[in-house]
Coordinates of C-alpha atoms in Angstrom, one line a residue:
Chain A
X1 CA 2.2 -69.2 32.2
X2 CA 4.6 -71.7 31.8
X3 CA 6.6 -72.9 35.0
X4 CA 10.2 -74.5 34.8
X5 CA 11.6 -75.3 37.9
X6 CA 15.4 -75.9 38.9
X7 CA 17.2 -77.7 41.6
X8 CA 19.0 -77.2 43.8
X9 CA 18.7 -73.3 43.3
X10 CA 22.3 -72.8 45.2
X11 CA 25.1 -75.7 45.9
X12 CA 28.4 -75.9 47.7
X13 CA 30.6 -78.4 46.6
X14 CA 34.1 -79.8 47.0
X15 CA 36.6 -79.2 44.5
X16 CA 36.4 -83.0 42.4
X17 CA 33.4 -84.1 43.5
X18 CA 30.2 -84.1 40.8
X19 CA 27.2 -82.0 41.1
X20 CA 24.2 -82.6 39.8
X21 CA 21.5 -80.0 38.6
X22 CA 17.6 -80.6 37.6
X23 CA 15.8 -78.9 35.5
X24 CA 12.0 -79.7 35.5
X25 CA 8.8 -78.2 32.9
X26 CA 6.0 -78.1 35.4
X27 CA 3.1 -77.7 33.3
X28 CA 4.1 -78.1 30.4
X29 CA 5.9 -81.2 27.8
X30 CA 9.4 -80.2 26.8
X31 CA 10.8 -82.1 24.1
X32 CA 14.0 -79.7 23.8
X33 CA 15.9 -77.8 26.6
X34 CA 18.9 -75.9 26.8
X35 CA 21.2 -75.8 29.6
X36 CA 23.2 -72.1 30.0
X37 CA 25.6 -70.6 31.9
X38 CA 26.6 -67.3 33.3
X39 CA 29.3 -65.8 35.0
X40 CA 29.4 -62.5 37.3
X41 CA 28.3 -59.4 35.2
X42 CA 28.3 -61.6 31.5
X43 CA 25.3 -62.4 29.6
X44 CA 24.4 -66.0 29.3
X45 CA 26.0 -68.2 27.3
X46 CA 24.3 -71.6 26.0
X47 CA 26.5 -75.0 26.9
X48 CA 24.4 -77.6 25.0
X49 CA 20.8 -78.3 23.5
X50 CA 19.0 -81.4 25.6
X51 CA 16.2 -83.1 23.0
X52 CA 14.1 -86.0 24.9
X53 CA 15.6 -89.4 24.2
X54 CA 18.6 -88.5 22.3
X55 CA 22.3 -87.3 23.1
X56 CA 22.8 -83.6 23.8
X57 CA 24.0 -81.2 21.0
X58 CA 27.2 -79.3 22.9
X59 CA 28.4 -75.5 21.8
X60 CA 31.8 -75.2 21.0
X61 CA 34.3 -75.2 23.7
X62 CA 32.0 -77.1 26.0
X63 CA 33.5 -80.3 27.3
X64 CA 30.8 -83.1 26.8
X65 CA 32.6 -85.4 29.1
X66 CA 32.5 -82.8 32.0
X67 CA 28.9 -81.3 31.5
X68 CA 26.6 -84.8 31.6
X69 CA 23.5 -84.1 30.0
X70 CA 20.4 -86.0 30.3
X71 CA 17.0 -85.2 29.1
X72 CA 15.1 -89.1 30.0
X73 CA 11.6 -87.5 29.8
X74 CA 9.0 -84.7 28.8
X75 CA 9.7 -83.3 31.4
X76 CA 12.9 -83.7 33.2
X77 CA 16.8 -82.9 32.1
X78 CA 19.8 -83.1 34.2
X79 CA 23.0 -81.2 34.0
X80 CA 26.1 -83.5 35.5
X81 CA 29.0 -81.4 36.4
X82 CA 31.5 -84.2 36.7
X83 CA 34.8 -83.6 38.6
X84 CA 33.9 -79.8 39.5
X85 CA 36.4 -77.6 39.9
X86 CA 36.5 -73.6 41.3
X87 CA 36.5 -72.5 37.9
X88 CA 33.1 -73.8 37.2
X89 CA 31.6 -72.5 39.9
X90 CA 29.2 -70.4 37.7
X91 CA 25.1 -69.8 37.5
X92 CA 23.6 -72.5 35.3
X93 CA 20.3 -71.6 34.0
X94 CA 18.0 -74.3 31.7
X95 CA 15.1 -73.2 29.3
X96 CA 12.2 -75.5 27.8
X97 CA 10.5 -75.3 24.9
X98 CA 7.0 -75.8 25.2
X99 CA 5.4 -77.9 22.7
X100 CA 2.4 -76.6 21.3
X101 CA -0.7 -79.5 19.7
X102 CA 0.5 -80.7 16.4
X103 CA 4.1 -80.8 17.5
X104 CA 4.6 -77.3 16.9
X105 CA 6.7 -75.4 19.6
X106 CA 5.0 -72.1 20.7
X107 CA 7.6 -69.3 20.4
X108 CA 8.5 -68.1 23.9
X109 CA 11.7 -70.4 25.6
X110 CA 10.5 -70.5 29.4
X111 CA 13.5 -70.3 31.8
X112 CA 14.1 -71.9 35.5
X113 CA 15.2 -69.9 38.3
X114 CA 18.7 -70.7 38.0
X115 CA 21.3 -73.2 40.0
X116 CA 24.3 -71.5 41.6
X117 CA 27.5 -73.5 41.8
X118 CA 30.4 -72.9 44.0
X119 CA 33.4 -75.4 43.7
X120 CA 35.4 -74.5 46.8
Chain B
X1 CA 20.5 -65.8 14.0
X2 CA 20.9 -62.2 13.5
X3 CA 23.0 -59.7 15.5
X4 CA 21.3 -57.2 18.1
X5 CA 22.7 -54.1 19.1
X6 CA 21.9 -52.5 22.1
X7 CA 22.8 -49.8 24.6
X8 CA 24.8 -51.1 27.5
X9 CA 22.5 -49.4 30.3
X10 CA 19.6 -46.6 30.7
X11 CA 17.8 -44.8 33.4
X12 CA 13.9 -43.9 33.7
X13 CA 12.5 -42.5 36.4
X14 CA 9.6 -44.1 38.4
X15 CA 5.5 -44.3 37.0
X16 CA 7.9 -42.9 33.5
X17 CA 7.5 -44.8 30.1
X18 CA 11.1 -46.6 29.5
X19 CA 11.9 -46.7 25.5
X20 CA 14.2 -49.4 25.1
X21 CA 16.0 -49.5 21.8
X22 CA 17.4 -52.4 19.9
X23 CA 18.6 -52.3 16.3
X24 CA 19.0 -55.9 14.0
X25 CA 19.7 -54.4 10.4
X26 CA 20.6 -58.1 9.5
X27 CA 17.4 -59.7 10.3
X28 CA 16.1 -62.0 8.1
X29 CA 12.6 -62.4 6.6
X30 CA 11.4 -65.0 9.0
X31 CA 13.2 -63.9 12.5
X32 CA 11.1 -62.7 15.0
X33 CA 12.6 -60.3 17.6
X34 CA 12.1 -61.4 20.8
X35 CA 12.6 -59.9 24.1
X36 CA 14.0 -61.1 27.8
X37 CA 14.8 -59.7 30.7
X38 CA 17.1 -60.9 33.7
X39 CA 16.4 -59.7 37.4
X40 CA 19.7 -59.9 39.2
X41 CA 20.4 -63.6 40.5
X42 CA 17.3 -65.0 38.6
X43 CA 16.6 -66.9 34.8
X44 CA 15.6 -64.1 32.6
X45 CA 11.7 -63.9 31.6
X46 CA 10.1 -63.7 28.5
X47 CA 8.4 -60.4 28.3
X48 CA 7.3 -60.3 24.3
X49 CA 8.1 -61.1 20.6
X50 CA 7.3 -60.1 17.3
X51 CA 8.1 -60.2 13.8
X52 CA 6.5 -57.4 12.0
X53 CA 3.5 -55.8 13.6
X54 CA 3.6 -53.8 16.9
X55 CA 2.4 -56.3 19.5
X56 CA 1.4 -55.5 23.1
X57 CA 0.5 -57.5 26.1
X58 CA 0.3 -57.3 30.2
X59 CA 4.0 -56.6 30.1
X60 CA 5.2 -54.3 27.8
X61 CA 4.4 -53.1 23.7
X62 CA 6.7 -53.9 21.2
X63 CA 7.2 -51.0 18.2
X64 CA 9.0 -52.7 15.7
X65 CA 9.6 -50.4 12.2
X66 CA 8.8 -51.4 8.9
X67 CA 12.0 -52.0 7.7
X68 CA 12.6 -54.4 10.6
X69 CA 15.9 -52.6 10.9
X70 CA 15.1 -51.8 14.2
X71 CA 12.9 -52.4 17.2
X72 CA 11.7 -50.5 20.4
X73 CA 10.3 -52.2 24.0
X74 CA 8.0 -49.8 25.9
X75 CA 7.5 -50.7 29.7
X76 CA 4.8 -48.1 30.3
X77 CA 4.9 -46.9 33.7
X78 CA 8.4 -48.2 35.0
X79 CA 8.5 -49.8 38.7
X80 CA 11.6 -50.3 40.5
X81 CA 10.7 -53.7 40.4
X82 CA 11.5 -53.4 36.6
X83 CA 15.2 -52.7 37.4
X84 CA 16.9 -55.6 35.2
X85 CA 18.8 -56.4 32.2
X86 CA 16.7 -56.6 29.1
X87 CA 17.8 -58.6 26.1
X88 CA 16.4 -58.3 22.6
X89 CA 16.9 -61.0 20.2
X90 CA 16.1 -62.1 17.1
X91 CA 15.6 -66.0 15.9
X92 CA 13.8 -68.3 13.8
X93 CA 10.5 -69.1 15.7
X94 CA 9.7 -72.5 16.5
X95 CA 11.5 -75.4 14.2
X96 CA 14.6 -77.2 14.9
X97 CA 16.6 -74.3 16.2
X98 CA 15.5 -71.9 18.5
X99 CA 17.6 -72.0 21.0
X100 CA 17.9 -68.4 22.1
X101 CA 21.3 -66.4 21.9
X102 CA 22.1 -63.3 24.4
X103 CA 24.1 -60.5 24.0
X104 CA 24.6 -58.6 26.9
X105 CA 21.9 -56.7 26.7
X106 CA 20.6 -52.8 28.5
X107 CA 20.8 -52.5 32.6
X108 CA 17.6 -50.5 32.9
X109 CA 17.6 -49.0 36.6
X110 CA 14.3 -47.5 37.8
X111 CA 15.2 -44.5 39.8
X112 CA 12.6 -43.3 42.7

């Protein structure tokens, strides 16, 4: 199956300081990810769509500034969190897409293991 | 995308079938339903999807009725191992939005 891979899988952090978050397709050519996250005992909820070469579509209420996004290949996006504070320490999870010949995408969204921020 | 509705938690009992039901009365024509679940601590998996037959693979069979008003994920001989949060969806496959949307889903615990 499809493998997506996420780094670092846990992080400490100072409270101001910017963390940054990988998100790889292993096997696979992502030209869309998404970037989620989740906090203790709530579902996930989707930040922003990453699409390959282009600026990131954001959900409402997420701060574009804060949460860099950058997808600069097939396979690679990055989630910035820029000036991190306690409050976003959170579980951020990224899906890919996998593209399927033709340009099609196959249906399934394959998800990475998850990064765990704590802001102290 | 189309609401889901499904019950907060269940319990099954060990080498048991689980029935896990989900109900979308406000799916469209072309939504699939889709299902995930999420071990504690880790991304959630993609265990199957449909959008009008019954569908089964390694994982799990997916009964899904022929109004589409409703949709049932059979895991059929439970492991404790299968003790996670399972998410049914329902989206548009493939095109310029399918990003996935997750409600909070049923806490299945596997009991010995």
């Amino acid at each position: 199956g499809a493998v997506v891979s996420q780094h670092p899988s846990w992080v400490i952090c100072k409270s101001g300081t910017s963390v940054k978050i990988e998100c790889r397709s292993l096997d696979f050519q992502a030209t869309t990810m998404f970037w989620y996250r989740q906090f203790p005992k709530q579902s996930l909820m989707l930040m922003a769509t990453s699409n390959e070469g282009s600026k990131a579509t954001y959900e409402q209420g997420v701060e574009k500034d804060k949460f860099l996004i950058n997808h600069a290949s097939l396979t690679l996006s990055t989630l910035t969190v820029t000036s991190a504070h306690p409050e976003d320490s959170s579980f951020y999870i990224c899906s890919a897409a996998k593209v399927a010949g033709g340009g099609r995408t196959v249906g399934e969204l394959f998800f990475g293991e998850g990064s765990r921020l704590t802001v102290l | 995308d189309a609401k889901t509705t499904q019950p907060t938690s269940m319990d099954c009992a060990e080498g048991r079938a689980a029935n896990l039901p989900c109900n979308h009365s406000t799916i469209s024509g072309n939504e699939y339903v889709y299902w995930y679940r999420q071990i504690h601590s880790q991304g959630p998996q993609y265990i199957i999807h449909g959008l009008k037959n019954n569908e089964t693979n390694e994982m799990a069979s997916l009964i899904i009725t022929e109004d589409r008003k409703s949709s049932t994920l059979i895991l059929p001989h439970a492991t404790l191992r299968d003790t996670a949060v399972y998410y049914c969806i329902v989206r548009v496959a493939g095109g310029s939005n399918y990003k996935l949307t997750f409600g909070k889903g049923t806490l299945l615990t596997v009991n010995p």
